[in-house]
PDB file of C-alpha atoms and ligand atoms in Angstrom:
ATOM      1  CA  MET A   1      -6.543  27.360 -87.303  1.00  0.00           C
ATOM      2  CA  ILE A   2      -8.053  24.182 -85.828  1.00  0.00           C
ATOM      3  CA  HIS A   3      -7.353  23.508 -82.145  1.00  0.00           C
ATOM      4  CA  ASP A   4      -8.001  19.887 -81.162  1.00  0.00           C
ATOM      5  CA  LEU A   5      -7.355  19.826 -77.441  1.00  0.00           C
ATOM      6  CA  HIS A   6      -8.775  16.438 -76.440  1.00  0.00           C
ATOM      7  CA  MET A   7      -7.579  13.038 -77.712  1.00  0.00           C
ATOM      8  CA  HIS A   8      -6.123   9.732 -76.555  1.00  0.00           C
ATOM      9  CA  SER A   9      -3.045   7.647 -77.397  1.00  0.00           C
ATOM     10  CA  THR A  10      -1.956   4.114 -76.458  1.00  0.00           C
ATOM     11  CA  ALA A  11      -0.791   5.578 -73.141  1.00  0.00           C
ATOM     12  CA  SER A  12      -4.479   5.239 -72.180  1.00  0.00           C
ATOM     13  CA  ASP A  13      -7.284   3.802 -74.314  1.00  0.00           C
ATOM     14  CA  GLY A  14      -6.393   5.167 -77.756  1.00  0.00           C
ATOM     15  CA  SER A  15      -5.180   2.958 -80.595  1.00  0.00           C
ATOM     16  CA  LEU A  16      -2.314   5.087 -81.966  1.00  0.00           C
ATOM     17  CA  ALA A  17       1.100   5.363 -80.322  1.00  0.00           C
ATOM     18  CA  PRO A  18       1.879   8.967 -79.297  1.00  0.00           C
ATOM     19  CA  ALA A  19       4.305   9.712 -82.148  1.00  0.00           C
ATOM     20  CA  ASP A  20       1.948   8.169 -84.732  1.00  0.00           C
ATOM     21  CA  LEU A  21      -0.947  10.117 -83.259  1.00  0.00           C
ATOM     22  CA  VAL A  22       0.922  13.400 -83.708  1.00  0.00           C
ATOM     23  CA  ASP A  23       1.645  12.604 -87.381  1.00  0.00           C
ATOM     24  CA  TYR A  24      -1.934  11.480 -87.952  1.00  0.00           C
ATOM     25  CA  VAL A  25      -3.375  14.649 -86.420  1.00  0.00           C
ATOM     26  CA  ALA A  26      -0.921  16.902 -88.271  1.00  0.00           C
ATOM     27  CA  GLU A  27      -1.928  15.265 -91.575  1.00  0.00           C
ATOM     28  CA  ARG A  28      -5.536  16.177 -90.905  1.00  0.00           C
ATOM     29  CA  GLY A  29      -4.785  19.888 -90.874  1.00  0.00           C
ATOM     30  CA  VAL A  30      -4.963  20.511 -87.130  1.00  0.00           C
ATOM     31  CA  GLY A  31      -2.686  23.394 -86.071  1.00  0.00           C
ATOM     32  CA  VAL A  32      -2.632  22.911 -82.290  1.00  0.00           C
ATOM     33  CA  MET A  33      -3.221  19.631 -80.466  1.00  0.00           C
ATOM     34  CA  SER A  34      -3.171  18.192 -76.987  1.00  0.00           C
ATOM     35  CA  ILE A  35      -2.886  14.513 -76.074  1.00  0.00           C
ATOM     36  CA  THR A  36      -5.152  14.167 -73.054  1.00  0.00           C
ATOM     37  CA  ASP A  37      -4.826  10.561 -71.939  1.00  0.00           C
ATOM     38  CA  HIS A  38      -6.860   9.313 -68.994  1.00  0.00           C
ATOM     39  CA  ASP A  39      -4.943  10.066 -65.783  1.00  0.00           C
ATOM     40  CA  THR A  40      -1.492   9.924 -67.342  1.00  0.00           C
ATOM     41  CA  THR A  41       0.935  12.170 -69.202  1.00  0.00           C
ATOM     42  CA  ALA A  42       3.126   9.215 -70.243  1.00  0.00           C
ATOM     43  CA  ALA A  43       2.492   9.940 -73.941  1.00  0.00           C
ATOM     44  CA  TYR A  44       4.790  12.958 -73.678  1.00  0.00           C
ATOM     45  CA  ASP A  45       7.764  10.745 -72.755  1.00  0.00           C
ATOM     46  CA  ALA A  46       7.623   9.145 -76.197  1.00  0.00           C
ATOM     47  CA  LEU A  47       7.215  12.268 -78.278  1.00  0.00           C
ATOM     48  CA  ASN A  48       9.462  13.786 -80.895  1.00  0.00           C
ATOM     49  CA  ALA A  49       8.834  17.228 -82.262  1.00  0.00           C
ATOM     50  CA  ASN A  50       6.775  17.335 -85.445  1.00  0.00           C
ATOM     51  CA  GLY A  51       7.489  20.754 -86.877  1.00  0.00           C
ATOM     52  CA  SER A  52       4.092  21.158 -88.496  1.00  0.00           C
ATOM     53  CA  ILE A  53       1.968  21.130 -85.354  1.00  0.00           C
ATOM     54  CA  THR A  54       1.995  22.807 -81.937  1.00  0.00           C
ATOM     55  CA  ILE A  55       1.531  20.457 -78.987  1.00  0.00           C
ATOM     56  CA  VAL A  56       0.021  21.664 -75.711  1.00  0.00           C
ATOM     57  CA  PRO A  57       0.712  19.263 -72.800  1.00  0.00           C
ATOM     58  CA  GLY A  58      -2.534  17.888 -71.401  1.00  0.00           C
ATOM     59  CA  VAL A  59      -4.300  15.176 -69.417  1.00  0.00           C
ATOM     60  CA  GLU A  60      -7.883  14.040 -68.772  1.00  0.00           C
ATOM     61  CA  LEU A  61      -8.588  13.375 -65.106  1.00  0.00           C
ATOM     62  CA  SER A  62     -11.318  11.065 -63.840  1.00  0.00           C
ATOM     63  CA  THR A  63     -12.998  12.696 -60.853  1.00  0.00           C
ATOM     64  CA  THR A  64     -16.068  12.313 -58.691  1.00  0.00           C
ATOM     65  CA  TRP A  65     -18.645  14.966 -57.975  1.00  0.00           C
ATOM     66  CA  MET A  66     -21.838  14.270 -56.002  1.00  0.00           C
ATOM     67  CA  GLY A  67     -21.351  10.551 -56.564  1.00  0.00           C
ATOM     68  CA  ARG A  68     -20.982  10.894 -60.344  1.00  0.00           C
ATOM     69  CA  GLY A  69     -18.008  10.448 -62.603  1.00  0.00           C
ATOM     70  CA  ILE A  70     -16.899  13.766 -64.130  1.00  0.00           C
ATOM     71  CA  HIS A  71     -13.955  14.240 -66.482  1.00  0.00           C
ATOM     72  CA  ILE A  72     -11.701  17.275 -66.251  1.00  0.00           C
ATOM     73  CA  VAL A  73      -9.228  18.086 -68.998  1.00  0.00           C
ATOM     74  CA  GLY A  74      -6.061  19.833 -67.828  1.00  0.00           C
ATOM     75  CA  LEU A  75      -4.417  21.877 -70.576  1.00  0.00           C
ATOM     76  CA  ASN A  76      -1.037  23.552 -70.739  1.00  0.00           C
ATOM     77  CA  VAL A  77       0.020  21.667 -67.609  1.00  0.00           C
ATOM     78  CA  ASP A  78       3.586  21.316 -66.391  1.00  0.00           C
ATOM     79  CA  ARG A  79       3.755  17.553 -66.232  1.00  0.00           C
ATOM     80  CA  ASN A  80       6.905  17.674 -64.085  1.00  0.00           C
ATOM     81  CA  ASN A  81       5.074  19.577 -61.391  1.00  0.00           C
ATOM     82  CA  THR A  82       5.188  17.564 -58.148  1.00  0.00           C
ATOM     83  CA  THR A  83       1.566  18.168 -57.151  1.00  0.00           C
ATOM     84  CA  LEU A  84       0.276  16.970 -60.512  1.00  0.00           C
ATOM     85  CA  ALA A  85       2.688  14.017 -60.653  1.00  0.00           C
ATOM     86  CA  ASN A  86       1.668  12.907 -57.146  1.00  0.00           C
ATOM     87  CA  GLY A  87      -1.991  13.286 -58.083  1.00  0.00           C
ATOM     88  CA  LEU A  88      -1.558  11.135 -61.169  1.00  0.00           C
ATOM     89  CA  ALA A  89       0.299   8.521 -59.110  1.00  0.00           C
ATOM     90  CA  ALA A  90      -2.627   8.417 -56.663  1.00  0.00           C
ATOM     91  CA  GLN A  91      -5.068   7.976 -59.556  1.00  0.00           C
ATOM     92  CA  ALA A  92      -2.980   5.087 -60.935  1.00  0.00           C
ATOM     93  CA  LYS A  93      -2.973   3.465 -57.506  1.00  0.00           C
ATOM     94  CA  ALA A  94      -6.751   3.828 -57.235  1.00  0.00           C
ATOM     95  CA  ARG A  95      -7.169   2.279 -60.679  1.00  0.00           C
ATOM     96  CA  ARG A  96      -4.924  -0.660 -59.771  1.00  0.00           C
ATOM     97  CA  SER A  97      -6.689  -1.440 -56.483  1.00  0.00           C
ATOM     98  CA  ARG A  98      -9.979  -1.383 -58.366  1.00  0.00           C
ATOM     99  CA  ALA A  99      -8.570  -3.851 -60.919  1.00  0.00           C
ATOM    100  CA  LYS A 100      -7.364  -6.067 -58.070  1.00  0.00           C
ATOM    101  CA  LEU A 101     -10.846  -6.057 -56.535  1.00  0.00           C
ATOM    102  CA  ILE A 102     -12.513  -6.910 -59.870  1.00  0.00           C
ATOM    103  CA  SER A 103     -10.016  -9.755 -60.346  1.00  0.00           C
ATOM    104  CA  ASN A 104     -10.721 -11.136 -56.852  1.00  0.00           C
ATOM    105  CA  ARG A 105     -14.466 -11.034 -57.380  1.00  0.00           C
ATOM    106  CA  LEU A 106     -14.338 -12.778 -60.757  1.00  0.00           C
ATOM    107  CA  GLU A 107     -11.952 -15.442 -59.449  1.00  0.00           C
ATOM    108  CA  LYS A 108     -14.368 -16.121 -56.592  1.00  0.00           C
ATOM    109  CA  LEU A 109     -16.972 -16.942 -59.236  1.00  0.00           C
ATOM    110  CA  GLY A 110     -14.572 -19.566 -60.592  1.00  0.00           C
ATOM    111  CA  LEU A 111     -13.472 -17.449 -63.566  1.00  0.00           C
ATOM    112  CA  ASP A 112      -9.825 -17.512 -64.594  1.00  0.00           C
ATOM    113  CA  CYS A 113      -8.971 -13.800 -64.291  1.00  0.00           C
ATOM    114  CA  PRO A 114      -5.711 -13.261 -62.390  1.00  0.00           C
ATOM    115  CA  LEU A 115      -4.645  -9.630 -62.389  1.00  0.00           C
ATOM    116  CA  ASP A 116      -1.300 -10.275 -64.110  1.00  0.00           C
ATOM    117  CA  ALA A 117      -3.026 -11.951 -67.061  1.00  0.00           C
ATOM    118  CA  VAL A 118      -5.386  -9.009 -67.442  1.00  0.00           C
ATOM    119  CA  GLU A 119      -2.508  -6.551 -67.109  1.00  0.00           C
ATOM    120  CA  ALA A 120      -0.707  -8.415 -69.904  1.00  0.00           C
ATOM    121  CA  ILE A 121      -3.731  -7.787 -72.142  1.00  0.00           C
ATOM    122  CA  ALA A 122      -3.749  -4.095 -71.204  1.00  0.00           C
ATOM    123  CA  GLY A 123      -0.073  -3.742 -72.127  1.00  0.00           C
ATOM    124  CA  SER A 124       1.047  -0.142 -71.772  1.00  0.00           C
ATOM    125  CA  SER A 125      -2.447   1.173 -71.069  1.00  0.00           C
ATOM    126  CA  ALA A 126      -4.128   1.277 -67.672  1.00  0.00           C
ATOM    127  CA  VAL A 127      -6.190  -1.784 -66.769  1.00  0.00           C
ATOM    128  CA  GLY A 128      -9.920  -1.336 -67.144  1.00  0.00           C
ATOM    129  CA  ARG A 129     -13.042  -3.411 -67.590  1.00  0.00           C
ATOM    130  CA  PRO A 130     -12.565  -3.855 -71.374  1.00  0.00           C
ATOM    131  CA  HIS A 131      -9.381  -5.825 -70.598  1.00  0.00           C
ATOM    132  CA  PHE A 132     -11.281  -8.082 -68.193  1.00  0.00           C
ATOM    133  CA  ALA A 133     -13.884  -8.569 -70.907  1.00  0.00           C
ATOM    134  CA  GLN A 134     -11.134  -9.623 -73.313  1.00  0.00           C
ATOM    135  CA  ARG A 135      -9.743 -12.090 -70.774  1.00  0.00           C
ATOM    136  CA  LEU A 136     -13.199 -13.628 -70.332  1.00  0.00           C
ATOM    137  CA  VAL A 137     -13.474 -14.015 -74.112  1.00  0.00           C
ATOM    138  CA  ASP A 138      -9.934 -15.443 -74.405  1.00  0.00           C
ATOM    139  CA  THR A 139     -10.598 -18.078 -71.730  1.00  0.00           C
ATOM    140  CA  GLY A 140     -13.890 -19.086 -73.318  1.00  0.00           C
ATOM    141  CA  ALA A 141     -16.033 -17.938 -70.390  1.00  0.00           C
ATOM    142  CA  VAL A 142     -18.128 -15.760 -72.728  1.00  0.00           C
ATOM    143  CA  LYS A 143     -18.531 -15.442 -76.496  1.00  0.00           C
ATOM    144  CA  ASN A 144     -17.835 -11.736 -76.854  1.00  0.00           C
ATOM    145  CA  PRO A 145     -17.066  -8.597 -74.804  1.00  0.00           C
ATOM    146  CA  GLN A 146     -20.730  -7.558 -74.836  1.00  0.00           C
ATOM    147  CA  ALA A 147     -21.641 -10.806 -73.075  1.00  0.00           C
ATOM    148  CA  ALA A 148     -18.824 -10.229 -70.560  1.00  0.00           C
ATOM    149  CA  PHE A 149     -20.331  -6.883 -69.633  1.00  0.00           C
ATOM    150  CA  ARG A 150     -23.861  -8.261 -69.573  1.00  0.00           C
ATOM    151  CA  LYS A 151     -22.967 -11.161 -67.263  1.00  0.00           C
ATOM    152  CA  TYR A 152     -20.015  -9.999 -65.181  1.00  0.00           C
ATOM    153  CA  LEU A 153     -18.834  -6.425 -65.631  1.00  0.00           C
ATOM    154  CA  GLY A 154     -21.825  -4.194 -66.332  1.00  0.00           C
ATOM    155  CA  ALA A 155     -23.888  -2.161 -63.878  1.00  0.00           C
ATOM    156  CA  GLY A 156     -24.894  -4.164 -60.807  1.00  0.00           C
ATOM    157  CA  LYS A 157     -22.703  -7.180 -61.743  1.00  0.00           C
ATOM    158  CA  PRO A 158     -19.834  -8.489 -59.553  1.00  0.00           C
ATOM    159  CA  GLY A 159     -17.202  -6.756 -61.688  1.00  0.00           C
ATOM    160  CA  ASP A 160     -18.938  -3.398 -61.457  1.00  0.00           C
ATOM    161  CA  VAL A 161     -16.571  -1.860 -58.920  1.00  0.00           C
ATOM    162  CA  ARG A 162     -16.589   1.846 -58.205  1.00  0.00           C
ATOM    163  CA  ASN A 163     -13.407   3.706 -58.692  1.00  0.00           C
ATOM    164  CA  CYS A 164     -12.034   5.873 -55.919  1.00  0.00           C
ATOM    165  CA  TRP A 165     -11.206   8.812 -58.134  1.00  0.00           C
ATOM    166  CA  ALA A 166     -10.163  12.165 -56.720  1.00  0.00           C
ATOM    167  CA  PRO A 167     -12.928  14.592 -55.846  1.00  0.00           C
ATOM    168  CA  LEU A 168     -13.425  17.144 -58.622  1.00  0.00           C
ATOM    169  CA  GLU A 169     -12.186  20.022 -56.453  1.00  0.00           C
ATOM    170  CA  LEU A 170      -8.904  18.249 -55.739  1.00  0.00           C
ATOM    171  CA  ALA A 171      -8.257  17.340 -59.374  1.00  0.00           C
ATOM    172  CA  VAL A 172      -8.882  20.939 -60.435  1.00  0.00           C
ATOM    173  CA  ARG A 173      -6.346  22.062 -57.829  1.00  0.00           C
ATOM    174  CA  TRP A 174      -3.689  19.654 -59.150  1.00  0.00           C
ATOM    175  CA  ILE A 175      -4.131  21.124 -62.620  1.00  0.00           C
ATOM    176  CA  SER A 176      -4.077  24.734 -61.421  1.00  0.00           C
ATOM    177  CA  GLU A 177      -1.017  24.184 -59.231  1.00  0.00           C
ATOM    178  CA  SER A 178       0.855  22.782 -62.217  1.00  0.00           C
ATOM    179  CA  GLY A 179       0.153  26.015 -64.090  1.00  0.00           C
ATOM    180  CA  GLY A 180      -2.516  24.407 -66.257  1.00  0.00           C
ATOM    181  CA  THR A 181      -6.059  25.371 -67.177  1.00  0.00           C
ATOM    182  CA  ALA A 182      -8.829  23.086 -65.890  1.00  0.00           C
ATOM    183  CA  VAL A 183     -11.558  22.509 -68.483  1.00  0.00           C
ATOM    184  CA  LEU A 184     -14.822  20.655 -67.903  1.00  0.00           C
ATOM    185  CA  ALA A 185     -14.798  17.826 -70.480  1.00  0.00           C
ATOM    186  CA  HIS A 186     -17.793  16.972 -72.708  1.00  0.00           C
ATOM    187  CA  PRO A 187     -20.485  18.551 -70.459  1.00  0.00           C
ATOM    188  CA  ALA A 188     -23.314  17.348 -72.713  1.00  0.00           C
ATOM    189  CA  LYS A 189     -22.342  13.713 -72.258  1.00  0.00           C
ATOM    190  CA  TYR A 190     -23.280  13.432 -68.574  1.00  0.00           C
ATOM    191  CA  GLY A 191     -26.999  13.503 -69.327  1.00  0.00           C
ATOM    192  CA  MET A 192     -27.553  16.283 -66.782  1.00  0.00           C
ATOM    193  CA  THR A 193     -30.302  18.864 -66.773  1.00  0.00           C
ATOM    194  CA  ASN A 194     -29.198  22.489 -67.152  1.00  0.00           C
ATOM    195  CA  GLN A 195     -30.008  22.978 -63.484  1.00  0.00           C
ATOM    196  CA  LYS A 196     -27.672  20.149 -62.441  1.00  0.00           C
ATOM    197  CA  LEU A 197     -25.003  21.309 -64.869  1.00  0.00           C
ATOM    198  CA  ARG A 198     -25.153  24.782 -63.282  1.00  0.00           C
ATOM    199  CA  LEU A 199     -24.575  23.282 -59.818  1.00  0.00           C
ATOM    200  CA  LEU A 200     -21.588  21.412 -61.227  1.00  0.00           C
ATOM    201  CA  LEU A 201     -20.215  24.557 -62.863  1.00  0.00           C
ATOM    202  CA  GLU A 202     -20.632  26.564 -59.649  1.00  0.00           C
ATOM    203  CA  ASP A 203     -18.467  24.038 -57.786  1.00  0.00           C
ATOM    204  CA  PHE A 204     -16.040  23.762 -60.700  1.00  0.00           C
ATOM    205  CA  VAL A 205     -15.505  27.535 -60.883  1.00  0.00           C
ATOM    206  CA  ALA A 206     -15.210  27.806 -57.082  1.00  0.00           C
ATOM    207  CA  ALA A 207     -12.453  25.170 -57.219  1.00  0.00           C
ATOM    208  CA  GLY A 208     -10.531  27.173 -59.832  1.00  0.00           C
ATOM    209  CA  GLY A 209     -11.897  25.733 -63.081  1.00  0.00           C
ATOM    210  CA  ARG A 210     -11.402  28.136 -65.984  1.00  0.00           C
ATOM    211  CA  GLY A 211     -12.744  26.455 -69.115  1.00  0.00           C
ATOM    212  CA  ILE A 212     -15.496  24.362 -70.653  1.00  0.00           C
ATOM    213  CA  GLU A 213     -15.535  22.184 -73.767  1.00  0.00           C
ATOM    214  CA  VAL A 214     -18.154  23.976 -75.819  1.00  0.00           C
ATOM    215  CA  VAL A 215     -17.476  21.790 -78.867  1.00  0.00           C
ATOM    216  CA  CYS A 216     -16.528  18.134 -78.342  1.00  0.00           C
ATOM    217  CA  GLY A 217     -16.543  16.047 -81.496  1.00  0.00           C
ATOM    218  CA  PRO A 218     -19.558  16.025 -83.772  1.00  0.00           C
ATOM    219  CA  GLN A 219     -22.508  17.635 -81.991  1.00  0.00           C
ATOM    220  CA  ASP A 220     -25.677  19.424 -83.034  1.00  0.00           C
ATOM    221  CA  ALA A 221     -25.993  23.205 -83.139  1.00  0.00           C
ATOM    222  CA  ALA A 222     -28.439  23.226 -80.220  1.00  0.00           C
ATOM    223  CA  THR A 223     -25.853  21.598 -77.953  1.00  0.00           C
ATOM    224  CA  THR A 224     -23.211  24.115 -79.005  1.00  0.00           C
ATOM    225  CA  ARG A 225     -25.654  26.962 -78.267  1.00  0.00           C
ATOM    226  CA  ARG A 226     -26.537  25.472 -74.881  1.00  0.00           C
ATOM    227  CA  LEU A 227     -22.893  25.052 -73.837  1.00  0.00           C
ATOM    228  CA  GLY A 228     -21.959  28.448 -75.233  1.00  0.00           C
ATOM    229  CA  MET A 229     -24.646  29.990 -73.055  1.00  0.00           C
ATOM    230  CA  LEU A 230     -23.179  28.301 -69.963  1.00  0.00           C
ATOM    231  CA  ALA A 231     -19.682  29.485 -70.902  1.00  0.00           C
ATOM    232  CA  ARG A 232     -20.961  33.089 -70.992  1.00  0.00           C
ATOM    233  CA  GLU A 233     -22.994  32.716 -67.799  1.00  0.00           C
ATOM    234  CA  PHE A 234     -20.013  31.366 -65.820  1.00  0.00           C
ATOM    235  CA  ASP A 235     -17.405  33.483 -67.610  1.00  0.00           C
ATOM    236  CA  LEU A 236     -15.492  30.412 -68.738  1.00  0.00           C
ATOM    237  CA  ALA A 237     -13.070  30.143 -71.632  1.00  0.00           C
ATOM    238  CA  ALA A 238     -14.195  27.781 -74.386  1.00  0.00           C
ATOM    239  CA  SER A 239     -12.325  24.732 -75.634  1.00  0.00           C
ATOM    240  CA  THR A 240     -12.662  22.444 -78.652  1.00  0.00           C
ATOM    241  CA  GLY A 241     -11.603  18.842 -79.146  1.00  0.00           C
ATOM    242  CA  SER A 242     -12.506  15.590 -80.850  1.00  0.00           C
ATOM    243  CA  ASP A 243     -12.041  13.103 -77.961  1.00  0.00           C
ATOM    244  CA  PHE A 244     -10.387  11.000 -80.656  1.00  0.00           C
ATOM    245  CA  HIS A 245      -9.526   7.405 -79.661  1.00  0.00           C
ATOM    246  CA  THR A 246      -9.070   5.445 -82.888  1.00  0.00           C
ATOM    247  CA  PRO A 247      -9.410   5.756 -86.683  1.00  0.00           C
ATOM    248  CA  ALA A 248     -11.909   2.877 -86.328  1.00  0.00           C
ATOM    249  CA  GLN A 249     -14.420   5.434 -84.995  1.00  0.00           C
ATOM    250  CA  PRO A 250     -14.703   7.687 -88.060  1.00  0.00           C
ATOM    251  CA  TRP A 251     -17.335   9.889 -86.418  1.00  0.00           C
ATOM    252  CA  ALA A 252     -14.768  11.361 -84.022  1.00  0.00           C
ATOM    253  CA  LEU A 253     -11.690  12.066 -86.133  1.00  0.00           C
ATOM    254  CA  PRO A 254      -9.140  14.730 -85.106  1.00  0.00           C
ATOM    255  CA  GLY A 255     -10.159  18.225 -86.131  1.00  0.00           C
ATOM    256  CA  SER A 256     -13.627  17.166 -87.308  1.00  0.00           C
ATOM    257  CA  PHE A 257     -15.921  19.477 -85.389  1.00  0.00           C
ATOM    258  CA  ASP A 258     -17.657  22.841 -85.667  1.00  0.00           C
ATOM    259  CA  PRO A 259     -15.867  26.090 -84.795  1.00  0.00           C
ATOM    260  CA  LEU A 260     -16.632  27.923 -81.546  1.00  0.00           C
ATOM    261  CA  PRO A 261     -19.328  30.611 -81.447  1.00  0.00           C
ATOM    262  CA  ARG A 262     -17.424  33.793 -82.288  1.00  0.00           C
ATOM    263  CA  ASP A 263     -18.088  35.814 -79.143  1.00  0.00           C
ATOM    264  CA  LEU A 264     -16.617  33.217 -76.773  1.00  0.00           C
ATOM    265  CA  THR A 265     -13.069  33.442 -75.396  1.00  0.00           C
ATOM    266  CA  PRO A 266     -11.060  30.509 -76.788  1.00  0.00           C
ATOM    267  CA  VAL A 267      -9.161  28.774 -74.009  1.00  0.00           C
ATOM    268  CA  TRP A 268      -5.890  28.985 -75.950  1.00  0.00           C
ATOM    269  CA  THR A 269      -5.934  32.787 -75.741  1.00  0.00           C
ATOM    270  CA  LEU A 270      -5.235  32.377 -71.996  1.00  0.00           C
ATOM    271  CA  TRP A 271      -1.713  31.025 -72.681  1.00  0.00           C
TER     272      TRP A 271
HETATM  273 MN1  LIG B   1     -11.376   7.038 -73.293  1.00  0.00          MN
HETATM  274 MN1  LIG B   2     -13.954  11.701 -71.029  1.00  0.00          MN
HETATM  275 MN1  LIG B   3     -11.480  11.722 -73.531  1.00  0.00          MN
END
């Protein structure tokens, strides 16, 4: 049975509404899924049961560790848990004050980017730099989103504002206190050396982290071996997921990834 425990809906930056996402994933032969939107569990408010698939409540938290952005997937969480709900509210507040700061900086440059206009573009999803890029295109300030990032939003530009995400240790605690399993998301995508990744995993495990995404979307066998080795070394359960956002990215479709190495403990056996 395929477990796809990492994907996004319109509650964050995915393109499918939660109910449509569930149908779409079920049609692709996945047996167990989790919608893990960025810093929100709102997708689960809009969900009806689809008898053909098991849904594990989840979330993907943005965190900071040693000045870097690290993503932690929380699986099998109780989304009504007060600690988790308060944590998510704090993340939303941090995201909004960052958006406010980006808006102020762009307006100071004479660009027409009031926060409410950018929020209208974002709709139900949380405001981020892609929405500012869209606003800059819509108002004719730049030709396309790429140019918006190059001139105003990318690294070192006025709109490049750091987020005040929760420290990794705190985010792991929110997940654990809600009864969930904290899983380090897409470890190969941080561009870290094995030595750095080990330091991260030491802190993650000390904070109560229990799992690691050994397979995340399409990846080569060497990466799977490398992450499998770290799972064994740190005695972590192994997770699998696509990190699906949209059918427009056909290289990361739900359920399209290699199985776990056989000797690892699948994270879903913990529940
Ligand atoms: Mn995303
Ligand atoms: Mn991520
Ligand atoms: Mn993701």
